[in-house]
Short mmCIF file of C-alpha atoms and ligand atoms in Angstrom, two decimals:
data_model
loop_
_atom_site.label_atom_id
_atom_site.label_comp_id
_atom_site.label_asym_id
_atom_site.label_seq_id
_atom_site.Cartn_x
_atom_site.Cartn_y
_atom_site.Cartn_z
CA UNK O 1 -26.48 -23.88 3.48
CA UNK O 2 -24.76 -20.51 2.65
CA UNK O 3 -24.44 -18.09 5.57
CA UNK O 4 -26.49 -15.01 5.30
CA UNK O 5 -25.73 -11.25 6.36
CA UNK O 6 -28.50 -11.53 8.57
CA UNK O 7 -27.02 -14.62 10.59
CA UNK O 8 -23.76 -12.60 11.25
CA UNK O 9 -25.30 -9.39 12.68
CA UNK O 10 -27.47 -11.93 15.24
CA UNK O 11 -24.00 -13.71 15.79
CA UNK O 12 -22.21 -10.21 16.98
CA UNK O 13 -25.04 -9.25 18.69
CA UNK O 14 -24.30 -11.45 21.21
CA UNK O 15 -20.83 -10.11 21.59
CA UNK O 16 -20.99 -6.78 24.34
CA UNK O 17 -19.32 -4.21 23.25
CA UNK O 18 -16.71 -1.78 26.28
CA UNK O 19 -19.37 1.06 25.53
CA UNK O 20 -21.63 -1.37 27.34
CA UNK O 21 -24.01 -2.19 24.97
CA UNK O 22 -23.93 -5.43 22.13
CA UNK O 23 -21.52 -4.86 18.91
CA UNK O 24 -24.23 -4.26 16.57
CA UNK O 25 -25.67 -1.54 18.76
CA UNK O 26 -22.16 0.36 18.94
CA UNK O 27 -22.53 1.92 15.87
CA UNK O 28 -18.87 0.51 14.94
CA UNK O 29 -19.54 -1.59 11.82
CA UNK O 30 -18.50 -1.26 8.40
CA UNK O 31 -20.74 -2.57 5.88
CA UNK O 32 -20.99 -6.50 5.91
CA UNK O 33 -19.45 -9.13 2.88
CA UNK O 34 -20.50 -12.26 3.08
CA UNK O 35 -19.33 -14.47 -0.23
CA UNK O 36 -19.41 -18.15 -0.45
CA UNK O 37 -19.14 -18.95 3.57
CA UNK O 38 -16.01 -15.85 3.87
CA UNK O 39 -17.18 -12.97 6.27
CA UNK O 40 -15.30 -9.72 5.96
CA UNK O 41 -15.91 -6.34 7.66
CA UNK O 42 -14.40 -4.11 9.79
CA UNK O 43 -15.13 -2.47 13.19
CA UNK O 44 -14.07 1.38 13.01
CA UNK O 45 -13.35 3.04 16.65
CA UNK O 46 -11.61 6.29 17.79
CA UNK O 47 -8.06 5.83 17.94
CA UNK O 48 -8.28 6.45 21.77
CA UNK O 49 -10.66 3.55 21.94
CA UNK O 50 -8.69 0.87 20.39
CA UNK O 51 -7.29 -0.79 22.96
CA UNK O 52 -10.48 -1.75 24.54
CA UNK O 53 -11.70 -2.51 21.50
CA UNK O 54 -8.93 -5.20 20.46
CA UNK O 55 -10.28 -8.32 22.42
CA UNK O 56 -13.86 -7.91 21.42
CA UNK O 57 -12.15 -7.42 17.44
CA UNK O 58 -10.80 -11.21 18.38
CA UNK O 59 -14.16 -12.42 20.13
CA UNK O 60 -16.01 -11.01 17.34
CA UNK O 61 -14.11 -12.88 14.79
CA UNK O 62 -14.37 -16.27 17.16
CA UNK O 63 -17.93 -15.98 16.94
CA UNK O 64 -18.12 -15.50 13.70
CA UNK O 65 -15.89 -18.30 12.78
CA UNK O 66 -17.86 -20.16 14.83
CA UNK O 67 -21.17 -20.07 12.72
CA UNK O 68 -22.37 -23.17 10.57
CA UNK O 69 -20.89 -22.82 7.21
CA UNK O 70 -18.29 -20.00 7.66
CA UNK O 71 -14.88 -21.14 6.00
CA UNK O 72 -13.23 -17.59 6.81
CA UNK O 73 -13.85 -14.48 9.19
CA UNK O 74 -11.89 -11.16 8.12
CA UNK O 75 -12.63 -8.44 10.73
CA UNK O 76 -10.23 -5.61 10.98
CA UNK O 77 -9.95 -2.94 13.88
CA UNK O 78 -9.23 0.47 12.37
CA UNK O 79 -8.70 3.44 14.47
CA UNK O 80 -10.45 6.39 13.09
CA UNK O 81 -9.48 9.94 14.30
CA UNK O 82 -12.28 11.76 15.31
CA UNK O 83 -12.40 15.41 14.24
CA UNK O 84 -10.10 17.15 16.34
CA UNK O 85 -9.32 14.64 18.73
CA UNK O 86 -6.30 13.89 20.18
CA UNK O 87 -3.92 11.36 18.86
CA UNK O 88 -3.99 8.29 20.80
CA UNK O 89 -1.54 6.29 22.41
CA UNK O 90 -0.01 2.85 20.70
CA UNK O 91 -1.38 0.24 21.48
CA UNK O 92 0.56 -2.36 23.68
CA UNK O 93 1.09 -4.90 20.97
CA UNK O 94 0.13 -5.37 17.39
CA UNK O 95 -3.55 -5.15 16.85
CA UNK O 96 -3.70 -7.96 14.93
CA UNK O 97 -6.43 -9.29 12.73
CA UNK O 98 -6.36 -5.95 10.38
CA UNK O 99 -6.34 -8.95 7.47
CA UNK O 100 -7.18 -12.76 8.07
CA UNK O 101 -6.84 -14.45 11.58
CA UNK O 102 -4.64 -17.02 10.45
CA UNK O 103 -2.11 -14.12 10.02
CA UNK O 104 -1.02 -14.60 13.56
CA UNK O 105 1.66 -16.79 12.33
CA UNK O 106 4.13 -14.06 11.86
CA UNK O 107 4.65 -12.02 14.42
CA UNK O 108 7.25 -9.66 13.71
CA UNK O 109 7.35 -7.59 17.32
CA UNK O 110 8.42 -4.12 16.14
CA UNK O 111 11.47 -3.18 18.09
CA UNK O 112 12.49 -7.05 18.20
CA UNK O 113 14.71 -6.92 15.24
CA UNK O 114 17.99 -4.91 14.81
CA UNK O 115 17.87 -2.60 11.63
CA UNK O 116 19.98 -5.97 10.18
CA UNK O 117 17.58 -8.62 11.00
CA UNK O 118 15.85 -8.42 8.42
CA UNK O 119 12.48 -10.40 7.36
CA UNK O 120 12.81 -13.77 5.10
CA UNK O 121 12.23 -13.32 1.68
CA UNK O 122 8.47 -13.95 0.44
CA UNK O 123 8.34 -17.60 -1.55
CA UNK O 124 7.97 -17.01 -5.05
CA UNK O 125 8.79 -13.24 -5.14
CA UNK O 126 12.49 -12.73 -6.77
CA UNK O 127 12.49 -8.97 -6.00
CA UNK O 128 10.42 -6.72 -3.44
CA UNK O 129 11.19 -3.40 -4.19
CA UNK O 130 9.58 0.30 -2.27
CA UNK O 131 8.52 3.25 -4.10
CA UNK O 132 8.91 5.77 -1.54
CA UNK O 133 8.76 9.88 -1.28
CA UNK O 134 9.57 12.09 1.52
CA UNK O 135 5.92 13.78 1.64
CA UNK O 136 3.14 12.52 0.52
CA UNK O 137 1.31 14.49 -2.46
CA UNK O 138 4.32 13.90 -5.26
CA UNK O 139 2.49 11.59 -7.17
CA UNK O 140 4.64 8.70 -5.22
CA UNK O 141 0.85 5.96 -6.21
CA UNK O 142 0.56 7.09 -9.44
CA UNK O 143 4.33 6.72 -10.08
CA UNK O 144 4.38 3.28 -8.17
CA UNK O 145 0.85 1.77 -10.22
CA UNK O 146 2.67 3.21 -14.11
CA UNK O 147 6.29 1.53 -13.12
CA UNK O 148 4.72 -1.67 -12.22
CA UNK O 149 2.95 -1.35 -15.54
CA UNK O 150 6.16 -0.97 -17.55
CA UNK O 151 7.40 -3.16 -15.55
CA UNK O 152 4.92 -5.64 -16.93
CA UNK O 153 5.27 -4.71 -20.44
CA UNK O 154 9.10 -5.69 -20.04
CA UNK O 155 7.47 -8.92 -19.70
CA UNK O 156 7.73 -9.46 -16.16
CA UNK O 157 5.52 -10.38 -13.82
CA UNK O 158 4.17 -8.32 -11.55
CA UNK O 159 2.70 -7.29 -7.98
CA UNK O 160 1.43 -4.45 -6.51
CA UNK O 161 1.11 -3.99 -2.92
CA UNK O 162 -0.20 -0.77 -1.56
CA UNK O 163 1.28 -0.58 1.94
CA UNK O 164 0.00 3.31 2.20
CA UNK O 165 -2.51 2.41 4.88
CA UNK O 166 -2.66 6.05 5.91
CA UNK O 167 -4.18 6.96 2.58
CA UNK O 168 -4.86 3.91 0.28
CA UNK O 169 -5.01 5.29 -3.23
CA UNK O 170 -4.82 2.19 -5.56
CA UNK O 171 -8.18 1.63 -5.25
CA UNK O 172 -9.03 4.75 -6.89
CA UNK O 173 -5.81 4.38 -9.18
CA UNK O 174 -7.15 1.48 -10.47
CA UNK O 175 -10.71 1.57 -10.42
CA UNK O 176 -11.15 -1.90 -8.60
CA UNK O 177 -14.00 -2.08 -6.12
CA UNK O 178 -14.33 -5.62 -4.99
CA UNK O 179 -13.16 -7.34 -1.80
CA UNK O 180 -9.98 -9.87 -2.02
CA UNK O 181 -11.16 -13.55 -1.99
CA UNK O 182 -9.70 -16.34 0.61
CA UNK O 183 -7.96 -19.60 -0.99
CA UNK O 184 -8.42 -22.75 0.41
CA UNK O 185 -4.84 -21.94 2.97
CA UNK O 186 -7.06 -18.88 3.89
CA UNK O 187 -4.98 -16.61 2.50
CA UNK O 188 -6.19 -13.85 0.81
CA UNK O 189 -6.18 -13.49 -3.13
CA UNK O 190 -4.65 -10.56 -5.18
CA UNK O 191 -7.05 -8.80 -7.35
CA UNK O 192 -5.73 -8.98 -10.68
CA UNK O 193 -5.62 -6.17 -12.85
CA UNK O 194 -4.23 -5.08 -15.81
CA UNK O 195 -2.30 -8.19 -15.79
CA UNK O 196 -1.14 -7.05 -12.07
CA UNK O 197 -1.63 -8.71 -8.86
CA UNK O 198 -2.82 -5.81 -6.60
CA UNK O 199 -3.23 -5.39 -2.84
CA UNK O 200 -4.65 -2.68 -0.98
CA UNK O 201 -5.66 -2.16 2.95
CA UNK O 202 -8.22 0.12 0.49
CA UNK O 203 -10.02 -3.16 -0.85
CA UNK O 204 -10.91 -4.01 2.77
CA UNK O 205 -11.52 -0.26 4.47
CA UNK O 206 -13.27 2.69 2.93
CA UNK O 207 -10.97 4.92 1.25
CA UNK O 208 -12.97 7.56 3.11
CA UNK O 209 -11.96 6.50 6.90
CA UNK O 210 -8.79 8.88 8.24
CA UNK O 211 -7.05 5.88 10.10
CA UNK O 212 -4.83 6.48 12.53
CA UNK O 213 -2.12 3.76 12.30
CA UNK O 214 0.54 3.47 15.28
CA UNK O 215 3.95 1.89 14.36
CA UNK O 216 2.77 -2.23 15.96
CA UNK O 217 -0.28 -1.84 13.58
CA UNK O 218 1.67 -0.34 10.63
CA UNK O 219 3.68 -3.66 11.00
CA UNK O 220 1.23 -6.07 11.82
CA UNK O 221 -1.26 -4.50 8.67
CA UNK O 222 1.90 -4.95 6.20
CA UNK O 223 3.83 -7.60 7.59
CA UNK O 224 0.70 -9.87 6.68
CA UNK O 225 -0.29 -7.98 3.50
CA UNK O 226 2.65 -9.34 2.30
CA UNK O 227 3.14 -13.05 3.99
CA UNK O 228 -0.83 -13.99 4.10
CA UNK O 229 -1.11 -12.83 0.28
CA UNK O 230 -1.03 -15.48 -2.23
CA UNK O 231 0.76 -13.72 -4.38
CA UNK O 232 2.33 -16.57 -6.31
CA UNK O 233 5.14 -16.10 -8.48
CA UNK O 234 6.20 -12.71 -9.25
CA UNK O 235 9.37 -11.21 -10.91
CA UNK O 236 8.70 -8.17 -8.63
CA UNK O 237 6.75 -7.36 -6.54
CA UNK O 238 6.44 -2.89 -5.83
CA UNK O 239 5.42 -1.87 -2.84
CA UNK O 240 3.63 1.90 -2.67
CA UNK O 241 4.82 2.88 1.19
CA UNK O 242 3.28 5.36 3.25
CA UNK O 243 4.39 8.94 2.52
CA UNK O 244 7.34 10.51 4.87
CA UNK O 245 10.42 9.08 6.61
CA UNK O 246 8.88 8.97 10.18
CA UNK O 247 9.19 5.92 12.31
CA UNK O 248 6.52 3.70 10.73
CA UNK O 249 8.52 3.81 7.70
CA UNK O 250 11.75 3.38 9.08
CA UNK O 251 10.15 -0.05 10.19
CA UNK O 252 8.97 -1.16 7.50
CA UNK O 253 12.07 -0.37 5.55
CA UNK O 254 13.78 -2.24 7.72
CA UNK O 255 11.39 -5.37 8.65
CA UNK O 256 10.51 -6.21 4.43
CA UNK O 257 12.72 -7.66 2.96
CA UNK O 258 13.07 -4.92 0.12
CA UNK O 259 15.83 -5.61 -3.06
CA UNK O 260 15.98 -1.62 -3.29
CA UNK O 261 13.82 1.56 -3.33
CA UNK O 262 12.96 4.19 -6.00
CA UNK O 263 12.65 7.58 -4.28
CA UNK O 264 9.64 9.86 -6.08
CA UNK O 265 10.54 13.90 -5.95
CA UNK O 266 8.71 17.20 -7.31
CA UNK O 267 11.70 19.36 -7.95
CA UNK O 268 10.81 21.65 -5.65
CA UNK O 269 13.37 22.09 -3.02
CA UNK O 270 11.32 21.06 -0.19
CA UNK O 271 10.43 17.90 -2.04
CA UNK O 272 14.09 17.53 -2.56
CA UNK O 273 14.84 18.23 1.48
CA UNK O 274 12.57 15.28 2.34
CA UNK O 275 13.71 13.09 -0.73
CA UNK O 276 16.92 13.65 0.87
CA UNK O 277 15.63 12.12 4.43
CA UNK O 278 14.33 9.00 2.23
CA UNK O 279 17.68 8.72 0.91
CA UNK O 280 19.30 8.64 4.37
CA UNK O 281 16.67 6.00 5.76
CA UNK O 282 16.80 3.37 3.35
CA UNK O 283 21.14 3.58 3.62
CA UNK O 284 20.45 3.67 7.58
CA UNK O 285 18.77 -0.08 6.99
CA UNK O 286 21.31 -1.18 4.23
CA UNK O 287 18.24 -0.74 1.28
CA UNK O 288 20.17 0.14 -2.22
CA UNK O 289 18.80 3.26 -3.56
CA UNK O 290 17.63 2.14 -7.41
CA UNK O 291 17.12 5.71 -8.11
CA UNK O 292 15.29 9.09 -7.54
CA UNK O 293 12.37 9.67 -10.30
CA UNK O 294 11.55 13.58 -10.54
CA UNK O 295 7.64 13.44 -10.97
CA UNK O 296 6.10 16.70 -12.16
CA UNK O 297 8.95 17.57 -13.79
CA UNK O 298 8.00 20.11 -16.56
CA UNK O 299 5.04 21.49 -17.37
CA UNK O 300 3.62 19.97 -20.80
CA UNK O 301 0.38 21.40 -22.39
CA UNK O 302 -2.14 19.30 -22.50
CA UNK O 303 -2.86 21.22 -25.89
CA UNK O 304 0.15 22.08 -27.79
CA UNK O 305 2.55 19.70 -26.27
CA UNK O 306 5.03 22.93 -25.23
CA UNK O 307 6.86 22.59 -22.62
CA UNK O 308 7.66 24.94 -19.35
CA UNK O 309 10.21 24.12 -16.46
CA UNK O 310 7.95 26.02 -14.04
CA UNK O 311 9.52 24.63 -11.04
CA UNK O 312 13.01 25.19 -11.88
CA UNK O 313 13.15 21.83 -13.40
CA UNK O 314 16.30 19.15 -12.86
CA UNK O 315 17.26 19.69 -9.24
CA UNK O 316 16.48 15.84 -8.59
CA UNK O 317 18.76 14.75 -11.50
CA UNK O 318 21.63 17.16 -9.56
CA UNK O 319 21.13 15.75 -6.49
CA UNK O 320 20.65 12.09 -7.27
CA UNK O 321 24.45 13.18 -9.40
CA UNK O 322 25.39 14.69 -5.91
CA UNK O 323 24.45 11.65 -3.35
CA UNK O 324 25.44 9.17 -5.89
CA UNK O 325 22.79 7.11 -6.62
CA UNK O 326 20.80 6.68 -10.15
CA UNK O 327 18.72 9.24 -11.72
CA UNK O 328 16.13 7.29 -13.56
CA UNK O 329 13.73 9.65 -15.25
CA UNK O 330 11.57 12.52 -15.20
CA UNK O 331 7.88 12.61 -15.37
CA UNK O 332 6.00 15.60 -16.95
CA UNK O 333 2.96 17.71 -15.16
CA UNK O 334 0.68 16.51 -17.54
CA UNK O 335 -3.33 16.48 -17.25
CA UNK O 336 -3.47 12.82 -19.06
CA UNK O 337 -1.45 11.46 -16.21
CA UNK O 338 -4.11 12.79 -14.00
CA UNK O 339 -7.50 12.11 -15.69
CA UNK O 340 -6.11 8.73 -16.22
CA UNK O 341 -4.82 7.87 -12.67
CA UNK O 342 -8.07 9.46 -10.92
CA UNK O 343 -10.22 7.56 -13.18
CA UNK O 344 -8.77 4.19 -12.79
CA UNK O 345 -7.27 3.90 -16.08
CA UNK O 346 -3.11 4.49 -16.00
CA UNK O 347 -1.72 6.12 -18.57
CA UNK O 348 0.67 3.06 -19.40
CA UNK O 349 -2.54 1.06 -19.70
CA UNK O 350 -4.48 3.12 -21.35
CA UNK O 351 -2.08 4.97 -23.56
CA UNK O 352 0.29 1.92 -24.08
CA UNK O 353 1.61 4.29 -27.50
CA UNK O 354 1.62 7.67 -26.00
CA UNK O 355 5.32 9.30 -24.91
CA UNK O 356 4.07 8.84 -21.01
CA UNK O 357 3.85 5.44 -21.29
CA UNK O 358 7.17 5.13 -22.52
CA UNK O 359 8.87 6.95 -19.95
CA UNK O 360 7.17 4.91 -17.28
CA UNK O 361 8.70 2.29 -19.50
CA UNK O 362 12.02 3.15 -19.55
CA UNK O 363 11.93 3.80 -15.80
CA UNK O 364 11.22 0.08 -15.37
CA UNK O 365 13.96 -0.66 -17.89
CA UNK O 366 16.18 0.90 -15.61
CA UNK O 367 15.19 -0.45 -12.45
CA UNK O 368 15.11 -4.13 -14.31
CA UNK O 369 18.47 -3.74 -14.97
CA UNK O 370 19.60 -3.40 -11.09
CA UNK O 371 17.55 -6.23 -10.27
CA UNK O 372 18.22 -8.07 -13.03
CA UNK O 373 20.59 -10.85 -10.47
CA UNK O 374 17.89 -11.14 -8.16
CA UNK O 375 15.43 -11.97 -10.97
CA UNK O 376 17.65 -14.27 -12.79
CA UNK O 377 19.06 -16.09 -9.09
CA UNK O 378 15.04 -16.68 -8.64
P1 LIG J 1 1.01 10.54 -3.53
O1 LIG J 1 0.91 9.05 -3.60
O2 LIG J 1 2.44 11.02 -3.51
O3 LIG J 1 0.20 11.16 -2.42
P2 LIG J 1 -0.64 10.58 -5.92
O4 LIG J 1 -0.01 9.57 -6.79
O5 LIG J 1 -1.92 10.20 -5.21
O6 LIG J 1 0.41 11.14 -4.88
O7 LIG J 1 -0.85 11.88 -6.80
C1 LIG J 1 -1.41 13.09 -6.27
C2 LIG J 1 -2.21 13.76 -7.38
O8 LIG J 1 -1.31 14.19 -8.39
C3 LIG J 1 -3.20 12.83 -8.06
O9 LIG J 1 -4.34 13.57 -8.38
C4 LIG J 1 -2.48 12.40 -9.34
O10 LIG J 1 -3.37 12.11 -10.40
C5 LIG J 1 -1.67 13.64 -9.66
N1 LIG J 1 -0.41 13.36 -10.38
C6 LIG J 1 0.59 12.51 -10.01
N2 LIG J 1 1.60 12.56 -10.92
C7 LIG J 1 1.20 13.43 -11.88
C8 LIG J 1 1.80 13.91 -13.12
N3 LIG J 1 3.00 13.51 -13.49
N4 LIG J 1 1.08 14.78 -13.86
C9 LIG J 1 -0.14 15.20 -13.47
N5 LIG J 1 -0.73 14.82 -12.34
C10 LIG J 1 -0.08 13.94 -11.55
#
């Protein structure tokens, strides 16, 4: 007998709520996925709230579990910040259960591990590698979705996992709407696209919600993005982090167990300042540097094809000269790179020919190259 919608809202209305009243009366639920016997939703509170809100997130996903014909229960807490509300304080431990239950498995405490302890590797992935940026607004997703796409048309093969839980953007990037399927080990299934596994806290949340994520829950939500994926065998697998160099990211730089990072820049100096900061973390955790990619470059007209520096343009190939580490290509400002990310078509994919597409490409030719010993050792 498959498991209906209805038979999950009478479940959690059994389960009280701390506002005193039963879950579905809370007004705390995201919309609710039921496919072949798997339950997803998630329960969106204040950030102040989520403490409270953590064991009835785990009694929640008991009960529902517990129904007649349920393989797999998927409930996620997310912390929304209310407008103009305070920020809220961590919570005391990871709040788990942001992706399937049977992610437990790994706990990872944050703290726990010395900048060298560093996570296993992931079976079956040869090379993880970050695209990071020091700010977020450089075009660090769109860069990350077009390298894994020349990546792929190197003939590798390739994951994408968008660890930006602060502002998940693949799901616009690429267009794809549906919810991840469980395997038969419960773990969840990549979408694939564009001959791309992809992974996004966005497939499971509204794009929509501003999440506040504390550094336990940054961990937790990534730490089992990556280990309760079934990603199966990938040459490499990029991971889109969060913008900035804060603390979260400092983490997770140091608790995945990354091959290397490509650092995304505008060539404004600010840009440059905080590319700078991204360049300091990943050498603070031992990550190799592949390279710094100046994104919006030059200005190209989407009409005549001339070109204007207007931002001065080349500062990130001077500094990347000046710290020592690769300069691996510059993007242009260019309106197809933006109708085509915002609409869910990438340039590479849907301008395989066009000159974009083969500077994405040659990007991943370069960044193929200084992986090429992890690739071949896997
Ligand atoms: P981030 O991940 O750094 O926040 P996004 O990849 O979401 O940035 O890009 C921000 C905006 O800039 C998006 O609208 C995207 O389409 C646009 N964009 C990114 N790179 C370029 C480019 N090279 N030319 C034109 N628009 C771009």
């Amino acid at each position: 007998m498959s498991v209906t919608q209805q038979q999950v809202l009478e479940c959690l209305a059994r389960v009280m709520s701390p506002r005193g009243v039963a879950l579905t009366n809370a007004n705390v639920l995201s919309a609710i996925t039921v496919t072949d016997g798997k339950v997803f939703f998630s329960i969106n509170v204040d950030a102040a709230e989520a403490r409270a809100w953590e064991s009835v997130r785990a009694e929640a996903e008991n009960a529902v579990r517990a129904i007649p014909g349920v393989s797999a229960a998927m409930i996620a807490l997310t912390a929304e910040r209310k407008a103009g509300a305070a920020p809220a304080a961590p919570p005391p431990r990871p709040a788990g259960g942001v992706l399937p239950a049977a992610a437990h498995r790994h706990p990872h405490p944050p703290g726990a591990a010395s900048p060298m302890a560093r996570q296993a590797e992931i079976p079956g992935i040869s090379a993880v590698i970050a695209v990071a940026s020091g700010k977020g607004g450089v075009g660090k997703s769109t860069t990350a979705l077009n390298l894994a796409l020349g990546l792929r048309d190197l003939g590798l093969r390739v994951g994408l996992l968008d660890a930006d839980i602060y502002g998940p953007s693949v799901p616009r990037l690429t267009g794809i709407r549906n919810k991840p399927q469980l395997n038969d080990d419960k773990k969840m299934i990549p979408i694939q696209r564009f001959g791309l596994s992809i992974m996004s806290i966005g497939f499971l949340v509204e794009e929509e919600t501003a999440m506040i994520w504390r550094g336990p829950m940054v961990m937790s939500a990534i730490t089992q993005m990556l280990r309760d994926v079934a990603w199966g065998t990938l040459d490499v697998l990029v991971v889109d982090m969060p913008p900035g160099t804060g603390d979260a990211q400092l983490t997770l730089a140091q608790n995945v167990p990354l091959k290397g990072a490509v650092i995304i820049s505008t060539p404004q100096d600010l840009s440059l300042i905080d590319a700078r900061r991204g360049l300091a973390m990943f050498k603070k955790v031992n990550v190799p540097v592949l390279g710094i990619v100046e994104n919006m470059s030059y200005f190209q007209c989407p009409h005549c094809g001339t070109r204007s520096d207007i931002f001065g343009h080349g500062g990130a190939r001077h500094e990347a000269e000046r710290l020592g580490v690769p300069f691996l290509g510059e993007i242009p400002l260019h309106m197809a790179i933006r109708t085509t990310s915002d609409s869910g078509h990438p340039v590479v994919e849907s301008e395989p020919d066009g000159p974009h597409a083969a500077i994405y490409r040659a990007i991943g030719a370069k960044v193929r190259e200084q992986l090429k010993a992890a690739i071949a050792a896997a």
